[in-house]
PDB file of C-alpha atoms and ligand atoms in Angstrom:
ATOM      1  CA  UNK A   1       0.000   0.000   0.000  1.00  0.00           C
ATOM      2  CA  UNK A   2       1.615   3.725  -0.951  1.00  0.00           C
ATOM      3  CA  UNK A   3       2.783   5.034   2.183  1.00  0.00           C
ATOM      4  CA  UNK A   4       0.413   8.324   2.217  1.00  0.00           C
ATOM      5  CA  UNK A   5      -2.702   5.697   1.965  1.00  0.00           C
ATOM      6  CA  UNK A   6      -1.431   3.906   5.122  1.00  0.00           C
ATOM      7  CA  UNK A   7      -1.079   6.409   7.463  1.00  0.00           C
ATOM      8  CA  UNK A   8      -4.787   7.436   6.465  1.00  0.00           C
ATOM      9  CA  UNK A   9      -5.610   4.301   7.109  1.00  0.00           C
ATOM     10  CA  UNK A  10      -4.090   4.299  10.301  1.00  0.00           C
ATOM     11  CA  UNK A  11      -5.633   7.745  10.982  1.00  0.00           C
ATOM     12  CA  UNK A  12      -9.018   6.176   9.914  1.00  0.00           C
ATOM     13  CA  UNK A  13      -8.427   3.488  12.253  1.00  0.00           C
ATOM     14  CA  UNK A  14      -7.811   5.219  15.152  1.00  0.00           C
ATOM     15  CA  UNK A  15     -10.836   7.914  15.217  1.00  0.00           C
ATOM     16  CA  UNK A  16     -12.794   4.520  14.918  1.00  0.00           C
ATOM     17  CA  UNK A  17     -11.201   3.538  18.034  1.00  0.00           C
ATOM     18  CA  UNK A  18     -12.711   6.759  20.031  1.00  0.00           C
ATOM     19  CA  UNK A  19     -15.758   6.209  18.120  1.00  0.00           C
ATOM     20  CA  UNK A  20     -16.340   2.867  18.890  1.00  0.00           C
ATOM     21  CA  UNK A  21     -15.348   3.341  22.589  1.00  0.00           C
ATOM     22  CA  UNK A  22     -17.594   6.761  23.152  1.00  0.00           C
ATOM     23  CA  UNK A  23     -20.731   4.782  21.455  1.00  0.00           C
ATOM     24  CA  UNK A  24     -20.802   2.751  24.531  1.00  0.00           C
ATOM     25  CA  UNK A  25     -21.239   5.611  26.704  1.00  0.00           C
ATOM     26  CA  UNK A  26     -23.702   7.988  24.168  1.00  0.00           C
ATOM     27  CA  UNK A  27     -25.221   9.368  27.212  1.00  0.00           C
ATOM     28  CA  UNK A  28     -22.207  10.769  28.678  1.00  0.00           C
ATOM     29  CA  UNK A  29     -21.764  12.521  25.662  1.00  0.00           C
ATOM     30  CA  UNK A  30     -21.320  16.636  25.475  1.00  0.00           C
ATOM     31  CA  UNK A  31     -23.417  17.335  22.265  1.00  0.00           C
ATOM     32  CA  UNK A  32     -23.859  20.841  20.884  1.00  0.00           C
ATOM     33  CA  UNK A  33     -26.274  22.231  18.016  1.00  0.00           C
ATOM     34  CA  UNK A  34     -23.767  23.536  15.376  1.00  0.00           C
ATOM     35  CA  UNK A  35     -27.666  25.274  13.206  1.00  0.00           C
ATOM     36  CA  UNK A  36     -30.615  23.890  12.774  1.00  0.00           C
ATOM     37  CA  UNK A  37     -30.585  20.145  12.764  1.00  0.00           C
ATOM     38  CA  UNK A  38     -26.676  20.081  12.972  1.00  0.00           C
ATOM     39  CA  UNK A  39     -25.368  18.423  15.741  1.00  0.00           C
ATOM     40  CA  UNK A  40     -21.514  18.177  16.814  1.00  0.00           C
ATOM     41  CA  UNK A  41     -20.320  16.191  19.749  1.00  0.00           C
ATOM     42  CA  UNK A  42     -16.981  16.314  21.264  1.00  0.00           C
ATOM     43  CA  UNK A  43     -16.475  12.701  19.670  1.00  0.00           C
ATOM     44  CA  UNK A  44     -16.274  14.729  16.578  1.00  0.00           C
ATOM     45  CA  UNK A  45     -13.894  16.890  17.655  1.00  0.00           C
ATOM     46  CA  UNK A  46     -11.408  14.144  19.532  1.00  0.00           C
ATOM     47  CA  UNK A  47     -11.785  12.023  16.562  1.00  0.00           C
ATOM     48  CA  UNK A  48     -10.546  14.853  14.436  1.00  0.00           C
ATOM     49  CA  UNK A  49      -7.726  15.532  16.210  1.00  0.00           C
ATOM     50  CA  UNK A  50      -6.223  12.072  16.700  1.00  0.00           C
ATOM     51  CA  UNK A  51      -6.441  12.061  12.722  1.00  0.00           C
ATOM     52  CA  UNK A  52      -4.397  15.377  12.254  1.00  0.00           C
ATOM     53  CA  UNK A  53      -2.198  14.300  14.355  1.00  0.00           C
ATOM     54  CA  UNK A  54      -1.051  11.218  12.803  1.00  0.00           C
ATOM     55  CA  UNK A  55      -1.241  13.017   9.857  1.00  0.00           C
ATOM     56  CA  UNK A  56       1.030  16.439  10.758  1.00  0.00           C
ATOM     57  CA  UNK A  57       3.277  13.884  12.096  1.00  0.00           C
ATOM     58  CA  UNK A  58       4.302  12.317   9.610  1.00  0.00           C
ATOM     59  CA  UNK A  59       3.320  14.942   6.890  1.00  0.00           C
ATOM     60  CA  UNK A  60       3.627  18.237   8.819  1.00  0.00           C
ATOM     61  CA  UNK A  61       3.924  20.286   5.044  1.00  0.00           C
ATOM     62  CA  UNK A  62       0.592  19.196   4.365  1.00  0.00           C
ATOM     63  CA  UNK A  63      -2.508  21.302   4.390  1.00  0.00           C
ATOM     64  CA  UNK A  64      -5.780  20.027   5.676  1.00  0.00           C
ATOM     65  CA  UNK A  65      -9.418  20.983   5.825  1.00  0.00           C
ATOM     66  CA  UNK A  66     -11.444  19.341   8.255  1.00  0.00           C
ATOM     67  CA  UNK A  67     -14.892  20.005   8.844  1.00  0.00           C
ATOM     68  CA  UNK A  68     -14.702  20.586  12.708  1.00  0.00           C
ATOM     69  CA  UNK A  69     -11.222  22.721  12.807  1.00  0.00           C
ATOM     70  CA  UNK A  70     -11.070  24.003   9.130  1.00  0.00           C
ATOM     71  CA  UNK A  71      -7.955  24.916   7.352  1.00  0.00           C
ATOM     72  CA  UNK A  72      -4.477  24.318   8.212  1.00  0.00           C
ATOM     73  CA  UNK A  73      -1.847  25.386   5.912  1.00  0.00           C
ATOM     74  CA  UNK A  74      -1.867  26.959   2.799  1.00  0.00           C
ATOM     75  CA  UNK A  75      -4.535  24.938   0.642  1.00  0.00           C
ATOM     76  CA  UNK A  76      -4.535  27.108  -2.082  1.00  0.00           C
ATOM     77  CA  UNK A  77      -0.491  26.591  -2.774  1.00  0.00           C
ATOM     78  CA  UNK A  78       0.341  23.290  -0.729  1.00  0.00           C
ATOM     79  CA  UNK A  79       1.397  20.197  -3.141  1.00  0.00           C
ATOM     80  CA  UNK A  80      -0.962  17.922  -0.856  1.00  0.00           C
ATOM     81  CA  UNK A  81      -4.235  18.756   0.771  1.00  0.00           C
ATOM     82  CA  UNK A  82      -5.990  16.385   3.185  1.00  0.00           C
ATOM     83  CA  UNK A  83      -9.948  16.632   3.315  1.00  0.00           C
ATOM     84  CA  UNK A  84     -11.380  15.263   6.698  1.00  0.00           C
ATOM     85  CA  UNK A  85     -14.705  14.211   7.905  1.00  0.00           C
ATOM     86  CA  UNK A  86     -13.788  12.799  11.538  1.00  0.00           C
ATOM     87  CA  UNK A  87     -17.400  11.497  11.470  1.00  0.00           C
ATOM     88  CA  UNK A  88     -19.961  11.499   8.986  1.00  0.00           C
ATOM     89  CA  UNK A  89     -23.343  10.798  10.439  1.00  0.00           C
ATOM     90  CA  UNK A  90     -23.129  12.401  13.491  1.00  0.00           C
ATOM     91  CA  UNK A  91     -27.131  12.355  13.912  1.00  0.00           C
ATOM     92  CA  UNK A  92     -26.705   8.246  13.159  1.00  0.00           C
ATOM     93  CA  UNK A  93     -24.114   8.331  16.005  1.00  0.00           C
ATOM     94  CA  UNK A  94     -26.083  10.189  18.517  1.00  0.00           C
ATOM     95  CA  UNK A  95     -29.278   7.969  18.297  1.00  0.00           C
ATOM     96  CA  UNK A  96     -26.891   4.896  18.174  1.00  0.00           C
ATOM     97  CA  UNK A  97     -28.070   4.134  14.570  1.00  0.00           C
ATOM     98  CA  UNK A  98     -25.183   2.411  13.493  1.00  0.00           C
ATOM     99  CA  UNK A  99     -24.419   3.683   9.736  1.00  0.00           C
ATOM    100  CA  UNK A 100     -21.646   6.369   9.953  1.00  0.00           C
ATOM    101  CA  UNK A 101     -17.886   6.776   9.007  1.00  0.00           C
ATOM    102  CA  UNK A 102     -14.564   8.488   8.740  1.00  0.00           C
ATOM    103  CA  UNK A 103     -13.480   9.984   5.861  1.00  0.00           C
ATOM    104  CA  UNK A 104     -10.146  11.016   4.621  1.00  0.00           C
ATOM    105  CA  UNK A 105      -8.710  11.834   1.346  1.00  0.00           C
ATOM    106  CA  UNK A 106      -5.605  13.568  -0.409  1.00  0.00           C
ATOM    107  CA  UNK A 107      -5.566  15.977  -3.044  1.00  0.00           C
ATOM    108  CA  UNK A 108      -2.072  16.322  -4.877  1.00  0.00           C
ATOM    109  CA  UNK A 109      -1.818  19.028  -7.032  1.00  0.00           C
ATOM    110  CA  UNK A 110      -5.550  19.678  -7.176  1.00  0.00           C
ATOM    111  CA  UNK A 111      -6.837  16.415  -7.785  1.00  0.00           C
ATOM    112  CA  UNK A 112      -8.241  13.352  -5.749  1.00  0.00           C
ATOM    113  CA  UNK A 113      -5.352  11.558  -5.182  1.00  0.00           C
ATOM    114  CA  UNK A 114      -6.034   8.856  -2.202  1.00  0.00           C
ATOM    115  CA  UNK A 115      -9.307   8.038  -0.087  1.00  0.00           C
ATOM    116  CA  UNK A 116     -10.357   6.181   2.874  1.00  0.00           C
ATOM    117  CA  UNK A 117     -13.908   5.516   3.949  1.00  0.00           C
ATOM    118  CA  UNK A 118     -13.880   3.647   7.315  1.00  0.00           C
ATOM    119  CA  UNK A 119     -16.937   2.179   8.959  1.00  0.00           C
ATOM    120  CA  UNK A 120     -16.175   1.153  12.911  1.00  0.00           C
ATOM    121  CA  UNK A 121     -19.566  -0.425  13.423  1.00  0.00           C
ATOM    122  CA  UNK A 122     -18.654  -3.690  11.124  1.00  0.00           C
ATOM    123  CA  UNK A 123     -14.446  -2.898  10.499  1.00  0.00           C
ATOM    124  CA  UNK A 124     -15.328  -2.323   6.955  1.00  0.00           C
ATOM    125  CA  UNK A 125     -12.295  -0.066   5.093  1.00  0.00           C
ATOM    126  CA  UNK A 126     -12.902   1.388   1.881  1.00  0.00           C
ATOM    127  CA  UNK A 127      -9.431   2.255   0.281  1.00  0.00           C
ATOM    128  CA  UNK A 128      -8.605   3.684  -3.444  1.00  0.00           C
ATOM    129  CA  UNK A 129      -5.719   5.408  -4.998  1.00  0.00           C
ATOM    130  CA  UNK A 130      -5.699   7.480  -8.059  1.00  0.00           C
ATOM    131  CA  UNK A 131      -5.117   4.688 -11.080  1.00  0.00           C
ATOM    132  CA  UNK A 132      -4.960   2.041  -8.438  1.00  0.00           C
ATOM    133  CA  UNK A 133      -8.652   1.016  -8.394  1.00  0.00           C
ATOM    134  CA  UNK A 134     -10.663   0.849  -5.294  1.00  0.00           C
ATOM    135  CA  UNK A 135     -11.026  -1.631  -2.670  1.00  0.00           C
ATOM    136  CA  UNK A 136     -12.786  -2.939   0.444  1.00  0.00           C
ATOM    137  CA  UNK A 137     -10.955  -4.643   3.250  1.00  0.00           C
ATOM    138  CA  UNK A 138      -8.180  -5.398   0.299  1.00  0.00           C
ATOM    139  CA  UNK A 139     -10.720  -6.789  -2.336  1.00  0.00           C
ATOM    140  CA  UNK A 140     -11.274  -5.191  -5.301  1.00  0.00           C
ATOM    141  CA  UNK A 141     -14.994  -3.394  -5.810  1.00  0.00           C
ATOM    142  CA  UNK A 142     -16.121  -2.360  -8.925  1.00  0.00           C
ATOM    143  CA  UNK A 143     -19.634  -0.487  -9.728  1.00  0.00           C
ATOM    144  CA  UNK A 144     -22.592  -2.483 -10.330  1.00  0.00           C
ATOM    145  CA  UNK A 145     -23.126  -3.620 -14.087  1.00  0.00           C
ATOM    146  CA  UNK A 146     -27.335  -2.834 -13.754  1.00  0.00           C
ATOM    147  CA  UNK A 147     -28.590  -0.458 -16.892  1.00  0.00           C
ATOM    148  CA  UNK A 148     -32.540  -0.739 -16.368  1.00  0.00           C
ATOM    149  CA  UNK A 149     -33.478   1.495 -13.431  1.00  0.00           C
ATOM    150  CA  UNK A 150     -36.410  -0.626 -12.875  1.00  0.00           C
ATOM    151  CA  UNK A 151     -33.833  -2.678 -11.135  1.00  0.00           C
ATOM    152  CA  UNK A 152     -31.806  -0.192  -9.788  1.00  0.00           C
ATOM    153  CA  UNK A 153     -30.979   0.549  -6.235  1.00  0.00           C
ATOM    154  CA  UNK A 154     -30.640   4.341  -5.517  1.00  0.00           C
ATOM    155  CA  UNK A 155     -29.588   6.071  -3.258  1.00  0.00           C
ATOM    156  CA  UNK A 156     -29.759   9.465  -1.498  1.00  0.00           C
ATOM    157  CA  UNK A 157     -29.500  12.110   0.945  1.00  0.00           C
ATOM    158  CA  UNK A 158     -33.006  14.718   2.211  1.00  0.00           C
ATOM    159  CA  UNK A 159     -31.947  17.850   2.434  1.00  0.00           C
ATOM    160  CA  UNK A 160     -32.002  19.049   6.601  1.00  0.00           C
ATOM    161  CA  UNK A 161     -29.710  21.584   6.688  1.00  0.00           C
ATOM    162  CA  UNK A 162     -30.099  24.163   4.379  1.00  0.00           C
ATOM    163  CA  UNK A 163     -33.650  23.831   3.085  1.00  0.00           C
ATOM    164  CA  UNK A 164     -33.166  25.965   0.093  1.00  0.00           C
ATOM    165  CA  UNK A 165     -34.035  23.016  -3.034  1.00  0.00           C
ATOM    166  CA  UNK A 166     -36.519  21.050  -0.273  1.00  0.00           C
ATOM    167  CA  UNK A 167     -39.244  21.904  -2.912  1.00  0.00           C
ATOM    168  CA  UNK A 168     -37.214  20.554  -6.200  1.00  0.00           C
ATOM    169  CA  UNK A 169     -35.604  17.888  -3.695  1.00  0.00           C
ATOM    170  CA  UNK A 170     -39.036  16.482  -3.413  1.00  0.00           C
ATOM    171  CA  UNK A 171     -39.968  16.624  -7.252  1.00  0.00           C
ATOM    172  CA  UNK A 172     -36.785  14.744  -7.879  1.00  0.00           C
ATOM    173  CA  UNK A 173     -37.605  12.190  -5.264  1.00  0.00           C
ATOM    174  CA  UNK A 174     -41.435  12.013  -6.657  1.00  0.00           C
ATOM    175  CA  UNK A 175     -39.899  11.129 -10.346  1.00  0.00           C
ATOM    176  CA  UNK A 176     -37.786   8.718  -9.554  1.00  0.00           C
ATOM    177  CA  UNK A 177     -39.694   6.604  -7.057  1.00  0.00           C
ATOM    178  CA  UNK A 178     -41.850   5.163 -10.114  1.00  0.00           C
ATOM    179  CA  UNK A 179     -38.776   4.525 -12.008  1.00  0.00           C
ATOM    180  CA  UNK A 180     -36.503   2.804 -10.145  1.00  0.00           C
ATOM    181  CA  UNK A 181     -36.455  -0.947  -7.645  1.00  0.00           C
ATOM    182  CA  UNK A 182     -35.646   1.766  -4.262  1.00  0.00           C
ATOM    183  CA  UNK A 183     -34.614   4.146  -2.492  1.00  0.00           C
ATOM    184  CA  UNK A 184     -33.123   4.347   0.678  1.00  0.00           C
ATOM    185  CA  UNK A 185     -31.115   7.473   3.059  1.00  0.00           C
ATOM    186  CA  UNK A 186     -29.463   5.618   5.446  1.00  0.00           C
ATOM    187  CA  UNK A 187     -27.598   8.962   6.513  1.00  0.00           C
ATOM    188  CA  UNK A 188     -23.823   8.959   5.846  1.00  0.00           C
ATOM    189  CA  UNK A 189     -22.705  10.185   2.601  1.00  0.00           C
ATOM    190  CA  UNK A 190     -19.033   9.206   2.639  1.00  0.00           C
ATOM    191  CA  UNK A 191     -20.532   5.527   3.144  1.00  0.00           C
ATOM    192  CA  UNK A 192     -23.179   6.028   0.667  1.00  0.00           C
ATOM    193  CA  UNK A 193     -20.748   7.028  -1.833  1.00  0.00           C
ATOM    194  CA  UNK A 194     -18.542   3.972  -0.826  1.00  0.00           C
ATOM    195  CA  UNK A 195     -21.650   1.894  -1.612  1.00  0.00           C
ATOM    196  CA  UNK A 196     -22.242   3.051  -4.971  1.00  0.00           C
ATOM    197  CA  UNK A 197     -18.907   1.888  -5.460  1.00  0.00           C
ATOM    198  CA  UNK A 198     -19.056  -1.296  -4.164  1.00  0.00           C
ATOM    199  CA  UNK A 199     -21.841  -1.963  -6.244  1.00  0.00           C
ATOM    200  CA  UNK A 200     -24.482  -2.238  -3.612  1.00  0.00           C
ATOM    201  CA  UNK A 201     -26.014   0.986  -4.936  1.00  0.00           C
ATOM    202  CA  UNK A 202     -26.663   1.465  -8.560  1.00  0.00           C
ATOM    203  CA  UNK A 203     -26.688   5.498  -8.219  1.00  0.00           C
ATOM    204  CA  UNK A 204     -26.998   8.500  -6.191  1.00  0.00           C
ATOM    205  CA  UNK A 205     -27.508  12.163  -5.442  1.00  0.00           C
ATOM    206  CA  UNK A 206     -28.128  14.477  -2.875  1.00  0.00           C
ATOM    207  CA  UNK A 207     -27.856  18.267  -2.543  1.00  0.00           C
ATOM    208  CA  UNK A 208     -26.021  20.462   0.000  1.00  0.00           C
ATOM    209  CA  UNK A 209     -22.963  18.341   1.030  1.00  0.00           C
ATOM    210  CA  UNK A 210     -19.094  19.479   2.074  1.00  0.00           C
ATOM    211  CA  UNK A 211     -16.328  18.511   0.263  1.00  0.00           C
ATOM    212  CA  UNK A 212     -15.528  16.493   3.185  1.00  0.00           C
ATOM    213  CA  UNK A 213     -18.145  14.315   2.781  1.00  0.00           C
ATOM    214  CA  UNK A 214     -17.911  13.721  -0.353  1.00  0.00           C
ATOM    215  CA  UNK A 215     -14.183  14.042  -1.532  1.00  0.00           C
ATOM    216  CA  UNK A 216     -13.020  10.416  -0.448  1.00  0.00           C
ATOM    217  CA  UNK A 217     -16.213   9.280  -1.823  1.00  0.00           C
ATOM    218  CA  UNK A 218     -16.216  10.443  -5.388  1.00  0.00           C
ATOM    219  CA  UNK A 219     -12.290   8.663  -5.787  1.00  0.00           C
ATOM    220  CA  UNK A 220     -13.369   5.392  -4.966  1.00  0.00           C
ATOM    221  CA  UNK A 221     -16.648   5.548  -7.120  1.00  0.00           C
ATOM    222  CA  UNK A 222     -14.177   7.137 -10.266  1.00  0.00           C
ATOM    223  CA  UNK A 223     -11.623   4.203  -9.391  1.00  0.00           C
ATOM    224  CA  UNK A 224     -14.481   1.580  -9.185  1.00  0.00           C
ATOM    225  CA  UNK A 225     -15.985   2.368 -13.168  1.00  0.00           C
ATOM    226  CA  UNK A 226     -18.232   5.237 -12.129  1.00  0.00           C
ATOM    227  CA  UNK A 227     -18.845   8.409 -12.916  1.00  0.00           C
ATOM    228  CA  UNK A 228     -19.486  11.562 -10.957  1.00  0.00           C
ATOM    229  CA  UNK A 229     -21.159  15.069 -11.220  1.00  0.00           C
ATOM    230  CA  UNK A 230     -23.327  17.308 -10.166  1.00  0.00           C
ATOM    231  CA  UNK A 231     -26.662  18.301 -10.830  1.00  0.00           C
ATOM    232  CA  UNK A 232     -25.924  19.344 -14.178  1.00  0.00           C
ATOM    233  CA  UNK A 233     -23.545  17.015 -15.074  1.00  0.00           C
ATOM    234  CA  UNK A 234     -20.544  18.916 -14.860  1.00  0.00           C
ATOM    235  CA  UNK A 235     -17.344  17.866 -12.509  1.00  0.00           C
ATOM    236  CA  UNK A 236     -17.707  20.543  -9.918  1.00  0.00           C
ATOM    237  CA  UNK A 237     -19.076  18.777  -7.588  1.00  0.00           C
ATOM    238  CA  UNK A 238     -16.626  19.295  -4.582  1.00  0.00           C
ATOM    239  CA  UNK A 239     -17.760  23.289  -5.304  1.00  0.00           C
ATOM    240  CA  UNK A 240     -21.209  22.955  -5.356  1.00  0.00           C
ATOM    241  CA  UNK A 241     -22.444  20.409  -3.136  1.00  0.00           C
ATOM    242  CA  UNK A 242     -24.475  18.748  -5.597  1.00  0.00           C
ATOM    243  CA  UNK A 243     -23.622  15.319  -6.619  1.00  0.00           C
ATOM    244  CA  UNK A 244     -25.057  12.407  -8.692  1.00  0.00           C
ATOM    245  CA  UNK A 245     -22.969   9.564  -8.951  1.00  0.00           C
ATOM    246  CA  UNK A 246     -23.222   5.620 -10.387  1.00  0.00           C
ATOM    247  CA  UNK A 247     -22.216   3.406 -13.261  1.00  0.00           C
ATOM    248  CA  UNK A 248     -21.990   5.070 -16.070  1.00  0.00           C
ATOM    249  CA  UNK A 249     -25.471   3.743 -17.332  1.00  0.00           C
ATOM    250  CA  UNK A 250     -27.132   4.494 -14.502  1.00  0.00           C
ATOM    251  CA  UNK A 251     -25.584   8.164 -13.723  1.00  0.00           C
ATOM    252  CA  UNK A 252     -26.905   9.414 -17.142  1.00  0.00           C
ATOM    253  CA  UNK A 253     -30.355   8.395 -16.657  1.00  0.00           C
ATOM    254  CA  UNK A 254     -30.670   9.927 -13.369  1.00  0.00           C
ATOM    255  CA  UNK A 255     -29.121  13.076 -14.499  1.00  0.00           C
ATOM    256  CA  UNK A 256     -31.610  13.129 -17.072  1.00  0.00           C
ATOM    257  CA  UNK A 257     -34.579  12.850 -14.503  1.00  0.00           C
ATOM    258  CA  UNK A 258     -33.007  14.892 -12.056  1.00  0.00           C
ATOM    259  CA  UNK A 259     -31.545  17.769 -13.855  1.00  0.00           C
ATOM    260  CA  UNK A 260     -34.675  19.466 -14.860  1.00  0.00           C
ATOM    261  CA  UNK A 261     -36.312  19.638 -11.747  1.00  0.00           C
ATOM    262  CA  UNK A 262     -32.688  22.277 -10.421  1.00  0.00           C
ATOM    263  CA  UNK A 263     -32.281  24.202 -13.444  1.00  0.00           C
ATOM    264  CA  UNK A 264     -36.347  25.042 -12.844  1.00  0.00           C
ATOM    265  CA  UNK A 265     -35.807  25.939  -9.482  1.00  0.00           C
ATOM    266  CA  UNK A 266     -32.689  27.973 -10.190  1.00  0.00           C
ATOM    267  CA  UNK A 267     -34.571  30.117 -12.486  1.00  0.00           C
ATOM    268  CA  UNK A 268     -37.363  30.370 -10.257  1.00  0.00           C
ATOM    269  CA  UNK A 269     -35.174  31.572  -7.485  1.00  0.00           C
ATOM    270  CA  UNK A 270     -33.425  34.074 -10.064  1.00  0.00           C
ATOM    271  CA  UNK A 271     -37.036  35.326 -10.977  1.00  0.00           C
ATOM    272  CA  UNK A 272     -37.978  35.768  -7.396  1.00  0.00           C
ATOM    273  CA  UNK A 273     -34.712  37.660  -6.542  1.00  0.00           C
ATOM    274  CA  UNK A 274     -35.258  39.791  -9.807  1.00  0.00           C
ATOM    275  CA  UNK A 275     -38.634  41.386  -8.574  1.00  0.00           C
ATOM    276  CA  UNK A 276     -37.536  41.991  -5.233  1.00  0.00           C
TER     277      UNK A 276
HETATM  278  C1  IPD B   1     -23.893  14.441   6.960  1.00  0.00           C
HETATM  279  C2  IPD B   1     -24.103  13.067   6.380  1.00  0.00           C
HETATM  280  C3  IPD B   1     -25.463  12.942   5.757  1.00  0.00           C
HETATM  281  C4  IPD B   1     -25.704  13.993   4.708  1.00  0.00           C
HETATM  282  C5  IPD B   1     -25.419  15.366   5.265  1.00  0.00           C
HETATM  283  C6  IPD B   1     -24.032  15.451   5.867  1.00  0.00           C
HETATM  284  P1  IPD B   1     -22.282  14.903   9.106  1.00  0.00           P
HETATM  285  O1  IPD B   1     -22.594  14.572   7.510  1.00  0.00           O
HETATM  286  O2  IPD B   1     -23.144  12.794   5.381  1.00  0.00           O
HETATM  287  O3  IPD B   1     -25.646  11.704   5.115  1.00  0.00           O
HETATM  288  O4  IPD B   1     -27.027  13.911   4.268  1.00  0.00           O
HETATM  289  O5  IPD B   1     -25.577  16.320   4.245  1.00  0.00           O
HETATM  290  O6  IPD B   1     -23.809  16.729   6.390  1.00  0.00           O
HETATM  291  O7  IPD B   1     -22.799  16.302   9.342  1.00  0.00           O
HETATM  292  O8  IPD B   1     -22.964  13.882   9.884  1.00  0.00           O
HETATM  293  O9  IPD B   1     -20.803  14.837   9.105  1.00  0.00           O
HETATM  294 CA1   CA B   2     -20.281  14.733   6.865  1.00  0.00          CA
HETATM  295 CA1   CA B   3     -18.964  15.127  10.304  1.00  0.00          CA
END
């Protein structure tokens, strides 16, 4: 394994460890409401720091955004960037729901370089490198091979946060219901991503993510066979928050179905803005 993919592995490893070991004691737990519906307890934040840690260590030129201590470094001009999610799902955690993750990838010069998705609740490690492929617990995953969406698996994240597309979230969801074998929102996007992958979802989108949640994510679905983009089809993703992702049969259907139903609301919102 390259070196830089095994001490995020390691760092993955360990914020599982205070994870695991604070989910047997939720009720001790300080919790704190970051906005509406946004919860951060100081799991988060230890789990965070024993990553950048074992990260600065060994890689102390290295500049890192994480989602509960933002920017270290220069991320603009650094060579390497880390992107850290110490815990995505923290609402899963909480209520002891167990589907939720670490997340850790490298940018090199710009681009997606390594990723680690790690899921304490059943040890499973999702691992890909830039032109390596992508793996879990050391096998190799590829993206499903399923092209009729009657048979597809989807899946997806509801909007809680900011509330701004609820109303063309819910067309979306309304359209492709009919079309498609399920749906599901179990609630951590760096896993769902993983899954798509894997092959255990066919596709999936959701609006209003970080790019650490999905940055790890969107590697090991490009290194699996899939494809990536947002709403419109385009690759900035990591910008807007907007992703649709799956095997390449299955991502350009659902852009077709979901595509529309943005672009309306994004002119309605420009009309709206316009008259006042
Ligand atoms: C959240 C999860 C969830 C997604 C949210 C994210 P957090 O991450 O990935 O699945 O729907 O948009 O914010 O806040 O638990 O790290
Ligand atoms: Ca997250
Ligand atoms: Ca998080």
């Amino acid at each position: 394994m390259h070196p830089m993919l095994n001490i995020a592995v390691k760092a993955a490893r360990r914020a599982g460890d205070i994870i695991n070991q604070a989910s047997r004691n939720l009720d001790l737990l300080n919790v704190s409401r970051k906005s509406h519906s946004d919860f951060v307890s100081e799991v988060d934040g230890a789990a965070e720091e024993a990553i950048i840690r074992i990260l600065r260590d060994t890689y102390p030129d290295h500049a890192i955004l994480a989602e509960e201590s933002g920017i270290r470094g220069d991320i603009e001009k650094a060579e390497y960037q880390w992107i850290i999610d110490p815990l995505d799902g923290t609402t899963n955690f909480l209520h002891g729901f167990p589907q939720y993750s670490v997340s850790i990838a490298l940018k090199h010069k710009g681009l997606l370089n390594k990723a680690v998705v790690y899921n304490p609740n059943n040890n499973e490690l999702f691992t890909a490198s830039r032109g390596g492929g992508a793996y879990l617990n050391n096998q190799r995953i590829r993206v499903s091979k399923r092209f009729r969406l009657e048979d597809c698996l989807i899946g997806t994240g509801i909007p809680f946060r900011d509330l701004t597309h609820v109303e063309a979230y819910l067309k979306m969801f309304k359209d492709v219901i009919p079309r498609v074998a399920g749906i599901r929102r179990p609630g951590s996007a760096a896993l769902d991503l993983s899954y798509v992958a894997a092959g255990r979802y066919d596709g999936f989108w959701e609006i209003g993510l970080a790019p650490w949640d999905m940055a790890a994510g969107c590697l090991m679905i490009q290194e699996a066979g899939g494809l990536v983009g947002d709403l419109e089809g385009n690759d900035t993703y990591l910008e807007s928050g907007q992703i649709i992702a799956g095997n390449p049969k299955v991502f350009s259907q659902l852009l077709q179905i979901i595509m529309p139903h943005l672009s309306q609301a994004l002119i309605e919102n420009h009309r709206a803005a316009e008259k006042r």
